[in-house]
């Protein structure tokens, strides 16, 4: 019984919303034009909202790509720093090896002159 009353109440409310109340219930030409403009504006707003959503998704993809590029740049910078440090260590090792070779050469020359 409660369901029936509830349904009847909702049906009555729906009919009130659908049927205009009062004198001159037929819409005037101006009202029709205004309603048509409102419908058109609503459609344009819907299209603009869809376009805005697409732009937001594109912006999110661009921001994600920029973050990945920044992370890659940081990784490349760290790799370049490690390579530079390795090159410096190699240069130091080469200098030490050259110094050691020079000392060995002097020792060998001294041993030959004796």
PDB file of N, CA and C in Angstrom:
ATOM      1  N   UNK A   1       0.818  -1.191   0.000  1.00  0.00           N
ATOM      2  CA  UNK A   1       0.000   0.000   0.000  1.00  0.00           C
ATOM      3  C   UNK A   1       0.866   1.261   0.000  1.00  0.00           C
ATOM      4  N   UNK A   2       1.951   1.205   0.799  1.00  0.00           N
ATOM      5  CA  UNK A   2       2.837   2.363   0.857  1.00  0.00           C
ATOM      6  C   UNK A   2       3.482   2.610  -0.496  1.00  0.00           C
ATOM      7  N   UNK A   3       3.813   1.515  -1.183  1.00  0.00           N
ATOM      8  CA  UNK A   3       4.442   1.657  -2.492  1.00  0.00           C
ATOM      9  C   UNK A   3       3.485   2.303  -3.489  1.00  0.00           C
ATOM     10  N   UNK A   4       2.228   1.917  -3.413  1.00  0.00           N
ATOM     11  CA  UNK A   4       1.234   2.473  -4.330  1.00  0.00           C
ATOM     12  C   UNK A   4       1.065   3.962  -4.070  1.00  0.00           C
ATOM     13  N   UNK A   5       0.975   4.364  -2.792  1.00  0.00           N
ATOM     14  CA  UNK A   5       0.838   5.789  -2.465  1.00  0.00           C
ATOM     15  C   UNK A   5       2.070   6.569  -2.917  1.00  0.00           C
ATOM     16  N   UNK A   6       3.217   5.965  -2.709  1.00  0.00           N
ATOM     17  CA  UNK A   6       4.459   6.631  -3.100  1.00  0.00           C
ATOM     18  C   UNK A   6       4.500   6.795  -4.618  1.00  0.00           C
ATOM     19  N   UNK A   7       4.090   5.768  -5.342  1.00  0.00           N
ATOM     20  CA  UNK A   7       4.085   5.823  -6.790  1.00  0.00           C
ATOM     21  C   UNK A   7       3.087   6.865  -7.290  1.00  0.00           C
ATOM     22  N   UNK A   8       1.904   6.876  -6.675  1.00  0.00           N
ATOM     23  CA  UNK A   8       0.900   7.862  -7.066  1.00  0.00           C
ATOM     24  C   UNK A   8       1.378   9.281  -6.787  1.00  0.00           C
ATOM     25  N   UNK A   9       2.058   9.459  -5.673  1.00  0.00           N
ATOM     26  CA  UNK A   9       2.591  10.778  -5.339  1.00  0.00           C
ATOM     27  C   UNK A   9       3.630  11.222  -6.354  1.00  0.00           C
ATOM     28  N   UNK A  10       4.510  10.313  -6.736  1.00  0.00           N
ATOM     29  CA  UNK A  10       5.539  10.663  -7.719  1.00  0.00           C
ATOM     30  C   UNK A  10       4.913  10.904  -9.083  1.00  0.00           C
ATOM     31  N   UNK A  11       3.914  10.128  -9.454  1.00  0.00           N
ATOM     32  CA  UNK A  11       3.242  10.327 -10.737  1.00  0.00           C
ATOM     33  C   UNK A  11       2.539  11.685 -10.757  1.00  0.00           C
ATOM     34  N   UNK A  12       1.896  12.055  -9.649  1.00  0.00           N
ATOM     35  CA  UNK A  12       1.238  13.363  -9.560  1.00  0.00           C
ATOM     36  C   UNK A  12       2.236  14.492  -9.670  1.00  0.00           C
ATOM     37  N   UNK A  13       3.369  14.346  -9.027  1.00  0.00           N
ATOM     38  CA  UNK A  13       4.415  15.364  -9.095  1.00  0.00           C
ATOM     39  C   UNK A  13       4.953  15.472 -10.511  1.00  0.00           C
ATOM     40  N   UNK A  14       5.123  14.345 -11.161  1.00  0.00           N
ATOM     41  CA  UNK A  14       5.615  14.367 -12.534  1.00  0.00           C
ATOM     42  C   UNK A  14       4.627  15.060 -13.449  1.00  0.00           C
ATOM     43  N   UNK A  15       3.330  14.828 -13.259  1.00  0.00           N
ATOM     44  CA  UNK A  15       2.344  15.495 -14.115  1.00  0.00           C
ATOM     45  C   UNK A  15       2.322  16.995 -13.860  1.00  0.00           C
ATOM     46  N   UNK A  16       2.567  17.398 -12.609  1.00  0.00           N
ATOM     47  CA  UNK A  16       2.626  18.836 -12.324  1.00  0.00           C
ATOM     48  C   UNK A  16       3.813  19.472 -13.028  1.00  0.00           C
ATOM     49  N   UNK A  17       4.913  18.746 -13.109  1.00  0.00           N
ATOM     50  CA  UNK A  17       6.081  19.296 -13.778  1.00  0.00           C
ATOM     51  C   UNK A  17       5.907  19.340 -15.286  1.00  0.00           C
ATOM     52  N   UNK A  18       5.156  18.377 -15.817  1.00  0.00           N
ATOM     53  CA  UNK A  18       5.003  18.311 -17.259  1.00  0.00           C
ATOM     54  C   UNK A  18       3.903  19.223 -17.784  1.00  0.00           C
ATOM     55  N   UNK A  19       2.871  19.455 -17.012  1.00  0.00           N
ATOM     56  CA  UNK A  19       1.733  20.255 -17.471  1.00  0.00           C
ATOM     57  C   UNK A  19       1.801  21.621 -16.812  1.00  0.00           C
ATOM     58  N   UNK A  20       1.942  22.698 -17.607  1.00  0.00           N
ATOM     59  CA  UNK A  20       1.963  24.029 -17.010  1.00  0.00           C
ATOM     60  C   UNK A  20       0.602  24.374 -16.403  1.00  0.00           C
ATOM     61  N   UNK A  21       0.632  25.086 -15.298  1.00  0.00           N
ATOM     62  CA  UNK A  21      -0.594  25.442 -14.586  1.00  0.00           C
ATOM     63  C   UNK A  21      -0.890  26.912 -14.833  1.00  0.00           C
ATOM     64  N   UNK A  22      -2.170  27.260 -14.957  1.00  0.00           N
ATOM     65  CA  UNK A  22      -2.562  28.668 -15.060  1.00  0.00           C
ATOM     66  C   UNK A  22      -3.198  28.966 -16.391  1.00  0.00           C
ATOM     67  N   UNK A  23      -3.486  30.246 -16.578  1.00  0.00           N
ATOM     68  CA  UNK A  23      -4.118  30.701 -17.806  1.00  0.00           C
ATOM     69  C   UNK A  23      -3.095  30.680 -18.933  1.00  0.00           C
ATOM     70  N   UNK A  24      -3.610  30.585 -20.115  1.00  0.00           N
ATOM     71  CA  UNK A  24      -2.748  30.602 -21.298  1.00  0.00           C
ATOM     72  C   UNK A  24      -1.631  29.572 -21.168  1.00  0.00           C
ATOM     73  N   UNK A  25      -2.030  28.333 -21.013  1.00  0.00           N
ATOM     74  CA  UNK A  25      -1.040  27.278 -20.782  1.00  0.00           C
ATOM     75  C   UNK A  25      -0.225  26.963 -22.025  1.00  0.00           C
ATOM     76  N   UNK A  26      -0.657  27.365 -23.162  1.00  0.00           N
ATOM     77  CA  UNK A  26       0.127  27.146 -24.377  1.00  0.00           C
ATOM     78  C   UNK A  26       1.294  28.135 -24.383  1.00  0.00           C
ATOM     79  N   UNK A  27       2.478  27.669 -24.675  1.00  0.00           N
ATOM     80  CA  UNK A  27       3.624  28.587 -24.667  1.00  0.00           C
ATOM     81  C   UNK A  27       3.536  29.589 -25.818  1.00  0.00           C
ATOM     82  N   UNK A  28       3.935  30.785 -25.539  1.00  0.00           N
ATOM     83  CA  UNK A  28       3.928  31.844 -26.543  1.00  0.00           C
ATOM     84  C   UNK A  28       5.132  31.650 -27.456  1.00  0.00           C
ATOM     85  N   UNK A  29       5.111  32.378 -28.555  1.00  0.00           N
ATOM     86  CA  UNK A  29       6.210  32.279 -29.528  1.00  0.00           C
ATOM     87  C   UNK A  29       7.532  32.701 -28.881  1.00  0.00           C
ATOM     88  N   UNK A  30       7.484  33.750 -28.069  1.00  0.00           N
ATOM     89  CA  UNK A  30       8.694  34.225 -27.384  1.00  0.00           C
ATOM     90  C   UNK A  30       9.225  33.153 -26.445  1.00  0.00           C
ATOM     91  N   UNK A  31       8.301  32.487 -25.737  1.00  0.00           N
ATOM     92  CA  UNK A  31       8.705  31.429 -24.820  1.00  0.00           C
ATOM     93  C   UNK A  31       9.340  30.269 -25.574  1.00  0.00           C
ATOM     94  N   UNK A  32       8.756  29.944 -26.729  1.00  0.00           N
ATOM     95  CA  UNK A  32       9.315  28.867 -27.540  1.00  0.00           C
ATOM     96  C   UNK A  32      10.731  29.218 -28.001  1.00  0.00           C
ATOM     97  N   UNK A  33      10.894  30.477 -28.416  1.00  0.00           N
ATOM     98  CA  UNK A  33      12.216  30.924 -28.864  1.00  0.00           C
ATOM     99  C   UNK A  33      13.214  30.870 -27.714  1.00  0.00           C
ATOM    100  N   UNK A  34      12.780  31.304 -26.536  1.00  0.00           N
ATOM    101  CA  UNK A  34      13.663  31.257 -25.364  1.00  0.00           C
ATOM    102  C   UNK A  34      14.028  29.825 -24.999  1.00  0.00           C
ATOM    103  N   UNK A  35      13.024  28.938 -25.077  1.00  0.00           N
ATOM    104  CA  UNK A  35      13.301  27.534 -24.770  1.00  0.00           C
ATOM    105  C   UNK A  35      14.272  26.945 -25.793  1.00  0.00           C
ATOM    106  N   UNK A  36      14.100  27.297 -27.051  1.00  0.00           N
ATOM    107  CA  UNK A  36      15.003  26.796 -28.097  1.00  0.00           C
ATOM    108  C   UNK A  36      16.417  27.315 -27.859  1.00  0.00           C
ATOM    109  N   UNK A  37      16.540  28.580 -27.491  1.00  0.00           N
ATOM    110  CA  UNK A  37      17.850  29.153 -27.188  1.00  0.00           C
ATOM    111  C   UNK A  37      18.473  28.459 -25.979  1.00  0.00           C
ATOM    112  N   UNK A  38      17.655  28.171 -24.981  1.00  0.00           N
ATOM    113  CA  UNK A  38      18.160  27.478 -23.795  1.00  0.00           C
ATOM    114  C   UNK A  38      18.641  26.078 -24.151  1.00  0.00           C
ATOM    115  N   UNK A  39      17.903  25.388 -25.001  1.00  0.00           N
ATOM    116  CA  UNK A  39      18.316  24.049 -25.435  1.00  0.00           C
ATOM    117  C   UNK A  39      19.622  24.129 -26.206  1.00  0.00           C
ATOM    118  N   UNK A  40      19.726  25.113 -27.097  1.00  0.00           N
ATOM    119  CA  UNK A  40      20.944  25.281 -27.877  1.00  0.00           C
ATOM    120  C   UNK A  40      22.127  25.623 -26.962  1.00  0.00           C
ATOM    121  N   UNK A  41      21.895  26.484 -25.998  1.00  0.00           N
ATOM    122  CA  UNK A  41      22.960  26.852 -25.053  1.00  0.00           C
ATOM    123  C   UNK A  41      23.388  25.639 -24.238  1.00  0.00           C
ATOM    124  N   UNK A  42      22.437  24.817 -23.859  1.00  0.00           N
ATOM    125  CA  UNK A  42      22.773  23.608 -23.098  1.00  0.00           C
ATOM    126  C   UNK A  42      23.602  22.648 -23.947  1.00  0.00           C
ATOM    127  N   UNK A  43      23.249  22.516 -25.224  1.00  0.00           N
ATOM    128  CA  UNK A  43      24.021  21.648 -26.114  1.00  0.00           C
ATOM    129  C   UNK A  43      25.432  22.186 -26.313  1.00  0.00           C
ATOM    130  N   UNK A  44      25.540  23.502 -26.472  1.00  0.00           N
ATOM    131  CA  UNK A  44      26.866  24.111 -26.620  1.00  0.00           C
ATOM    132  C   UNK A  44      27.687  23.939 -25.348  1.00  0.00           C
ATOM    133  N   UNK A  45      27.049  24.072 -24.195  1.00  0.00           N
ATOM    134  CA  UNK A  45      27.750  23.880 -22.927  1.00  0.00           C
ATOM    135  C   UNK A  45      28.223  22.438 -22.789  1.00  0.00           C
ATOM    136  N   UNK A  46      27.389  21.511 -23.222  1.00  0.00           N
ATOM    137  CA  UNK A  46      27.769  20.094 -23.163  1.00  0.00           C
ATOM    138  C   UNK A  46      28.971  19.828 -24.068  1.00  0.00           C
ATOM    139  N   UNK A  47      28.949  20.392 -25.274  1.00  0.00           N
ATOM    140  CA  UNK A  47      30.074  20.228 -26.197  1.00  0.00           C
ATOM    141  C   UNK A  47      31.337  20.875 -25.639  1.00  0.00           C
ATOM    142  N   UNK A  48      31.191  22.044 -25.035  1.00  0.00           N
ATOM    143  CA  UNK A  48      32.349  22.720 -24.436  1.00  0.00           C
ATOM    144  C   UNK A  48      32.899  21.917 -23.274  1.00  0.00           C
ATOM    145  N   UNK A  49      32.021  21.320 -22.486  1.00  0.00           N
ATOM    146  CA  UNK A  49      32.480  20.495 -21.368  1.00  0.00           C
ATOM    147  C   UNK A  49      33.223  19.273 -21.869  1.00  0.00           C
ATOM    148  N   UNK A  50      32.742  18.656 -22.943  1.00  0.00           N
ATOM    149  CA  UNK A  50      33.433  17.496 -23.512  1.00  0.00           C
ATOM    150  C   UNK A  50      34.802  17.907 -24.041  1.00  0.00           C
ATOM    151  N   UNK A  51      34.862  19.064 -24.703  1.00  0.00           N
ATOM    152  CA  UNK A  51      36.138  19.544 -25.214  1.00  0.00           C
ATOM    153  C   UNK A  51      37.091  19.864 -24.061  1.00  0.00           C
ATOM    154  N   UNK A  52      36.565  20.449 -23.009  1.00  0.00           N
ATOM    155  CA  UNK A  52      37.380  20.760 -21.828  1.00  0.00           C
ATOM    156  C   UNK A  52      37.935  19.475 -21.210  1.00  0.00           C
ATOM    157  N   UNK A  53      37.108  18.440 -21.158  1.00  0.00           N
ATOM    158  CA  UNK A  53      37.556  17.154 -20.617  1.00  0.00           C
ATOM    159  C   UNK A  53      38.682  16.591 -21.475  1.00  0.00           C
ATOM    160  N   UNK A  54      38.527  16.686 -22.805  1.00  0.00           N
ATOM    161  CA  UNK A  54      39.578  16.211 -23.707  1.00  0.00           C
ATOM    162  C   UNK A  54      40.869  16.990 -23.497  1.00  0.00           C
ATOM    163  N   UNK A  55      40.738  18.310 -23.340  1.00  0.00           N
ATOM    164  CA  UNK A  55      41.921  19.142 -23.112  1.00  0.00           C
ATOM    165  C   UNK A  55      42.594  18.798 -21.787  1.00  0.00           C
ATOM    166  N   UNK A  56      41.788  18.522 -20.760  1.00  0.00           N
ATOM    167  CA  UNK A  56      42.364  18.150 -19.466  1.00  0.00           C
ATOM    168  C   UNK A  56      43.102  16.821 -19.568  1.00  0.00           C
ATOM    169  N   UNK A  57      42.540  15.870 -20.309  1.00  0.00           N
ATOM    170  CA  UNK A  57      43.213  14.586 -20.486  1.00  0.00           C
ATOM    171  C   UNK A  57      44.518  14.757 -21.256  1.00  0.00           C
ATOM    172  N   UNK A  58      44.479  15.604 -22.288  1.00  0.00           N
ATOM    173  CA  UNK A  58      45.694  15.867 -23.059  1.00  0.00           C
ATOM    174  C   UNK A  58      46.744  16.543 -22.188  1.00  0.00           C
ATOM    175  N   UNK A  59      46.315  17.497 -21.388  1.00  0.00           N
ATOM    176  CA  UNK A  59      47.236  18.187 -20.485  1.00  0.00           C
ATOM    177  C   UNK A  59      47.850  17.216 -19.485  1.00  0.00           C
ATOM    178  N   UNK A  60      47.051  16.297 -18.972  1.00  0.00           N
ATOM    179  CA  UNK A  60      47.573  15.303 -18.028  1.00  0.00           C
ATOM    180  C   UNK A  60      48.622  14.419 -18.704  1.00  0.00           C
ATOM    181  N   UNK A  61      48.375  14.033 -19.963  1.00  0.00           N
ATOM    182  CA  UNK A  61      49.364  13.219 -20.685  1.00  0.00           C
ATOM    183  C   UNK A  61      50.645  14.006 -20.927  1.00  0.00           C
ATOM    184  N   UNK A  62      50.501  15.292 -21.270  1.00  0.00           N
ATOM    185  CA  UNK A  62      51.683  16.130 -21.508  1.00  0.00           C
ATOM    186  C   UNK A  62      52.481  16.294 -20.219  1.00  0.00           C
ATOM    187  N   UNK A  63      51.786  16.526 -19.101  1.00  0.00           N
ATOM    188  CA  UNK A  63      52.486  16.668 -17.819  1.00  0.00           C
ATOM    189  C   UNK A  63      53.203  15.382 -17.438  1.00  0.00           C
ATOM    190  N   UNK A  64      52.572  14.234 -17.684  1.00  0.00           N
ATOM    191  CA  UNK A  64      53.214  12.956 -17.378  1.00  0.00           C
ATOM    192  C   UNK A  64      54.454  12.761 -18.243  1.00  0.00           C
ATOM    193  N   UNK A  65      54.354  13.130 -19.516  1.00  0.00           N
ATOM    194  CA  UNK A  65      55.507  13.009 -20.410  1.00  0.00           C
ATOM    195  C   UNK A  65      56.629  13.946 -19.972  1.00  0.00           C
ATOM    196  N   UNK A  66      56.270  15.144 -19.539  1.00  0.00           N
ATOM    197  CA  UNK A  66      57.281  16.098 -19.057  1.00  0.00           C
ATOM    198  C   UNK A  66      57.978  15.569 -17.805  1.00  0.00           C
ATOM    199  N   UNK A  67      57.226  14.951 -16.915  1.00  0.00           N
ATOM    200  CA  UNK A  67      57.830  14.374 -15.712  1.00  0.00           C
ATOM    201  C   UNK A  67      58.769  13.233 -16.076  1.00  0.00           C
ATOM    202  N   UNK A  68      58.364  12.394 -17.046  1.00  0.00           N
ATOM    203  CA  UNK A  68      59.244  11.303 -17.482  1.00  0.00           C
ATOM    204  C   UNK A  68      60.505  11.855 -18.120  1.00  0.00           C
ATOM    205  N   UNK A  69      60.362  12.927 -18.923  1.00  0.00           N
ATOM    206  CA  UNK A  69      61.523  13.542 -19.564  1.00  0.00           C
ATOM    207  C   UNK A  69      62.462  14.144 -18.522  1.00  0.00           C
ATOM    208  N   UNK A  70      61.885  14.765 -17.508  1.00  0.00           N
ATOM    209  CA  UNK A  70      62.712  15.344 -16.438  1.00  0.00           C
ATOM    210  C   UNK A  70      63.466  14.255 -15.691  1.00  0.00           C
ATOM    211  N   UNK A  71      62.789  13.150 -15.405  1.00  0.00           N
ATOM    212  CA  UNK A  71      63.450  12.034 -14.720  1.00  0.00           C
ATOM    213  C   UNK A  71      64.566  11.464 -15.589  1.00  0.00           C
ATOM    214  N   UNK A  72      64.323  11.359 -16.889  1.00  0.00           N
ATOM    215  CA  UNK A  72      65.351  10.853 -17.801  1.00  0.00           C
ATOM    216  C   UNK A  72      66.540  11.809 -17.853  1.00  0.00           C
ATOM    217  N   UNK A  73      66.266  13.113 -17.841  1.00  0.00           N
ATOM    218  CA  UNK A  73      67.353  14.104 -17.845  1.00  0.00           C
ATOM    219  C   UNK A  73      68.179  14.008 -16.570  1.00  0.00           C
ATOM    220  N   UNK A  74      67.516  13.824 -15.438  1.00  0.00           N
ATOM    221  CA  UNK A  74      68.253  13.671 -14.180  1.00  0.00           C
ATOM    222  C   UNK A  74      69.103  12.412 -14.211  1.00  0.00           C
ATOM    223  N   UNK A  75      68.569  11.330 -14.741  1.00  0.00           N
ATOM    224  CA  UNK A  75      69.327  10.083 -14.844  1.00  0.00           C
ATOM    225  C   UNK A  75      70.522  10.270 -15.767  1.00  0.00           C
ATOM    226  N   UNK A  76      70.323  10.968 -16.884  1.00  0.00           N
ATOM    227  CA  UNK A  76      71.424  11.219 -17.814  1.00  0.00           C
ATOM    228  C   UNK A  76      72.498  12.091 -17.168  1.00  0.00           C
ATOM    229  N   UNK A  77      72.077  13.076 -16.389  1.00  0.00           N
ATOM    230  CA  UNK A  77      73.041  13.934 -15.690  1.00  0.00           C
ATOM    231  C   UNK A  77      73.875  13.124 -14.704  1.00  0.00           C
ATOM    232  N   UNK A  78      73.203  12.255 -13.943  1.00  0.00           N
ATOM    233  CA  UNK A  78      73.933  11.421 -12.989  1.00  0.00           C
ATOM    234  C   UNK A  78      74.889  10.476 -13.715  1.00  0.00           C
ATOM    235  N   UNK A  79      74.465   9.922 -14.849  1.00  0.00           N
ATOM    236  CA  UNK A  79      75.331   9.024 -15.617  1.00  0.00           C
ATOM    237  C   UNK A  79      76.538   9.793 -16.158  1.00  0.00           C
ATOM    238  N   UNK A  80      76.331  11.020 -16.608  1.00  0.00           N
ATOM    239  CA  UNK A  80      77.431  11.842 -17.105  1.00  0.00           C
ATOM    240  C   UNK A  80      78.414  12.168 -15.980  1.00  0.00           C
ATOM    241  N   UNK A  81      77.892  12.447 -14.795  1.00  0.00           N
ATOM    242  CA  UNK A  81      78.774  12.720 -13.657  1.00  0.00           C
ATOM    243  C   UNK A  81      79.590  11.488 -13.292  1.00  0.00           C
ATOM    244  N   UNK A  82      78.939  10.309 -13.303  1.00  0.00           N
ATOM    245  CA  UNK A  82      79.676   9.068 -13.006  1.00  0.00           C
ATOM    246  C   UNK A  82      80.729   8.798 -14.075  1.00  0.00           C
ATOM    247  N   UNK A  83      80.392   9.040 -15.346  1.00  0.00           N
ATOM    248  CA  UNK A  83      81.355   8.836 -16.434  1.00  0.00           C
ATOM    249  C   UNK A  83      82.528   9.803 -16.297  1.00  0.00           C
ATOM    250  N   UNK A  84      82.251  11.047 -15.909  1.00  0.00           N
ATOM    251  CA  UNK A  84      83.310  12.034 -15.710  1.00  0.00           C
ATOM    252  C   UNK A  84      84.234  11.611 -14.575  1.00  0.00           C
ATOM    253  N   UNK A  85      83.626  11.137 -13.485  1.00  0.00           N
ATOM    254  CA  UNK A  85      84.431  10.664 -12.357  1.00  0.00           C
ATOM    255  C   UNK A  85      85.288   9.462 -12.770  1.00  0.00           C
ATOM    256  N   UNK A  86      84.717   8.552 -13.548  1.00  0.00           N
ATOM    257  CA  UNK A  86      85.474   7.394 -14.016  1.00  0.00           C
ATOM    258  C   UNK A  86      86.614   7.830 -14.930  1.00  0.00           C
ATOM    259  N   UNK A  87      86.363   8.805 -15.790  1.00  0.00           N
ATOM    260  CA  UNK A  87      87.418   9.316 -16.671  1.00  0.00           C
ATOM    261  C   UNK A  87      88.528   9.968 -15.846  1.00  0.00           C
ATOM    262  N   UNK A  88      88.152  10.702 -14.805  1.00  0.00           N
ATOM    263  CA  UNK A  88      89.169  11.318 -13.929  1.00  0.00           C
ATOM    264  C   UNK A  88      90.005  10.246 -13.237  1.00  0.00           C
ATOM    265  N   UNK A  89      89.327   9.189 -12.746  1.00  0.00           N
ATOM    266  CA  UNK A  89      90.080   8.103 -12.104  1.00  0.00           C
ATOM    267  C   UNK A  89      91.007   7.404 -13.099  1.00  0.00           C
ATOM    268  N   UNK A  90      90.533   7.233 -14.317  1.00  0.00           N
ATOM    269  CA  UNK A  90      91.361   6.600 -15.347  1.00  0.00           C
ATOM    270  C   UNK A  90      92.560   7.478 -15.679  1.00  0.00           C
ATOM    271  N   UNK A  91      92.353   8.789 -15.749  1.00  0.00           N
ATOM    272  CA  UNK A  91      93.463   9.705 -16.028  1.00  0.00           C
ATOM    273  C   UNK A  91      94.482   9.671 -14.890  1.00  0.00           C
ATOM    274  N   UNK A  92      94.008   9.612 -13.645  1.00  0.00           N
ATOM    275  CA  UNK A  92      94.914   9.521 -12.501  1.00  0.00           C
ATOM    276  C   UNK A  92      95.692   8.209 -12.528  1.00  0.00           C
ATOM    277  N   UNK A  93      94.994   7.137 -12.866  1.00  0.00           N
ATOM    278  CA  UNK A  93      95.668   5.836 -12.947  1.00  0.00           C
ATOM    279  C   UNK A  93      96.704   5.839 -14.066  1.00  0.00           C
ATOM    280  N   UNK A  94      96.399   6.467 -15.187  1.00  0.00           N
ATOM    281  CA  UNK A  94      97.352   6.550 -16.285  1.00  0.00           C
ATOM    282  C   UNK A  94      98.569   7.381 -15.877  1.00  0.00           C
ATOM    283  N   UNK A  95      98.324   8.476 -15.152  1.00  0.00           N
ATOM    284  CA  UNK A  95      99.447   9.304 -14.680  1.00  0.00           C
ATOM    285  C   UNK A  95     100.322   8.521 -13.718  1.00  0.00           C
ATOM    286  N   UNK A  96      99.721   7.758 -12.812  1.00  0.00           N
ATOM    287  CA  UNK A  96     100.495   6.936 -11.867  1.00  0.00           C
ATOM    288  C   UNK A  96     101.277   5.860 -12.610  1.00  0.00           C
ATOM    289  N   UNK A  97     100.634   5.271 -13.616  1.00  0.00           N
ATOM    290  CA  UNK A  97     101.319   4.244 -14.400  1.00  0.00           C
ATOM    291  C   UNK A  97     102.491   4.845 -15.159  1.00  0.00           C
ATOM    292  N   UNK A  98     102.316   6.043 -15.697  1.00  0.00           N
ATOM    293  CA  UNK A  98     103.414   6.714 -16.409  1.00  0.00           C
ATOM    294  C   UNK A  98     104.556   7.024 -15.456  1.00  0.00           C
ATOM    295  N   UNK A  99     104.210   7.509 -14.263  1.00  0.00           N
ATOM    296  CA  UNK A  99     105.246   7.793 -13.254  1.00  0.00           C
ATOM    297  C   UNK A  99     105.978   6.518 -12.870  1.00  0.00           C
ATOM    298  N   UNK A 100     105.233   5.447 -12.656  1.00  0.00           N
ATOM    299  CA  UNK A 100     105.855   4.166 -12.299  1.00  0.00           C
ATOM    300  C   UNK A 100     106.724   3.657 -13.438  1.00  0.00           C
ATOM    301  N   UNK A 101     106.280   3.820 -14.676  1.00  0.00           N
ATOM    302  CA  UNK A 101     107.080   3.373 -15.828  1.00  0.00           C
ATOM    303  C   UNK A 101     108.360   4.176 -15.930  1.00  0.00           C
ATOM    304  N   UNK A 102     108.269   5.476 -15.678  1.00  0.00           N
ATOM    305  CA  UNK A 102     109.465   6.325 -15.709  1.00  0.00           C
ATOM    306  C   UNK A 102     110.458   5.885 -14.637  1.00  0.00           C
ATOM    307  N   UNK A 103     109.991   5.592 -13.427  1.00  0.00           N
ATOM    308  CA  UNK A 103     110.867   5.142 -12.342  1.00  0.00           C
ATOM    309  C   UNK A 103     111.515   3.811 -12.693  1.00  0.00           C
ATOM    310  N   UNK A 104     110.720   2.915 -13.252  1.00  0.00           N
ATOM    311  CA  UNK A 104     111.264   1.596 -13.625  1.00  0.00           C
ATOM    312  C   UNK A 104     112.303   1.764 -14.729  1.00  0.00           C
ATOM    313  N   UNK A 105     112.036   2.667 -15.656  1.00  0.00           N
ATOM    314  CA  UNK A 105     112.992   2.905 -16.736  1.00  0.00           C
ATOM    315  C   UNK A 105     114.304   3.441 -16.185  1.00  0.00           C
ATOM    316  N   UNK A 106     114.250   4.358 -15.232  1.00  0.00           N
ATOM    317  CA  UNK A 106     115.474   4.904 -14.608  1.00  0.00           C
ATOM    318  C   UNK A 106     116.245   3.809 -13.877  1.00  0.00           C
ATOM    319  N   UNK A 107     115.474   2.982 -13.145  1.00  0.00           N
ATOM    320  CA  UNK A 107     116.129   1.885 -12.405  1.00  0.00           C
ATOM    321  C   UNK A 107     116.795   0.941 -13.400  1.00  0.00           C
ATOM    322  N   UNK A 108     116.113   0.633 -14.501  1.00  0.00           N
ATOM    323  CA  UNK A 108     116.679  -0.275 -15.502  1.00  0.00           C
ATOM    324  C   UNK A 108     117.914   0.344 -16.156  1.00  0.00           C
ATOM    325  N   UNK A 109     117.867   1.654 -16.458  1.00  0.00           N
ATOM    326  CA  UNK A 109     119.037   2.321 -17.052  1.00  0.00           C
ATOM    327  C   UNK A 109     120.196   2.330 -16.091  1.00  0.00           C
ATOM    328  N   UNK A 110     119.939   2.553 -14.802  1.00  0.00           N
ATOM    329  CA  UNK A 110     121.022   2.534 -13.796  1.00  0.00           C
ATOM    330  C   UNK A 110     121.642   1.166 -13.684  1.00  0.00           C
ATOM    331  N   UNK A 111     120.772   0.143 -13.772  1.00  0.00           N
ATOM    332  CA  UNK A 111     121.299  -1.214 -13.654  1.00  0.00           C
ATOM    333  C   UNK A 111     122.139  -1.577 -14.884  1.00  0.00           C
ATOM    334  N   UNK A 112     121.825  -1.000 -16.029  1.00  0.00           N
ATOM    335  CA  UNK A 112     122.619  -1.279 -17.214  1.00  0.00           C
ATOM    336  C   UNK A 112     123.966  -0.573 -17.191  1.00  0.00           C
ATOM    337  N   UNK A 113     124.005   0.598 -16.557  1.00  0.00           N
ATOM    338  CA  UNK A 113     125.255   1.357 -16.501  1.00  0.00           C
ATOM    339  C   UNK A 113     126.193   0.828 -15.449  1.00  0.00           C
ATOM    340  N   UNK A 114     125.807   0.026 -14.570  1.00  0.00           N
ATOM    341  CA  UNK A 114     126.682  -0.500 -13.516  1.00  0.00           C
ATOM    342  C   UNK A 114     127.526  -1.601 -13.994  1.00  0.00           C
TER     343      UNK A 114
END
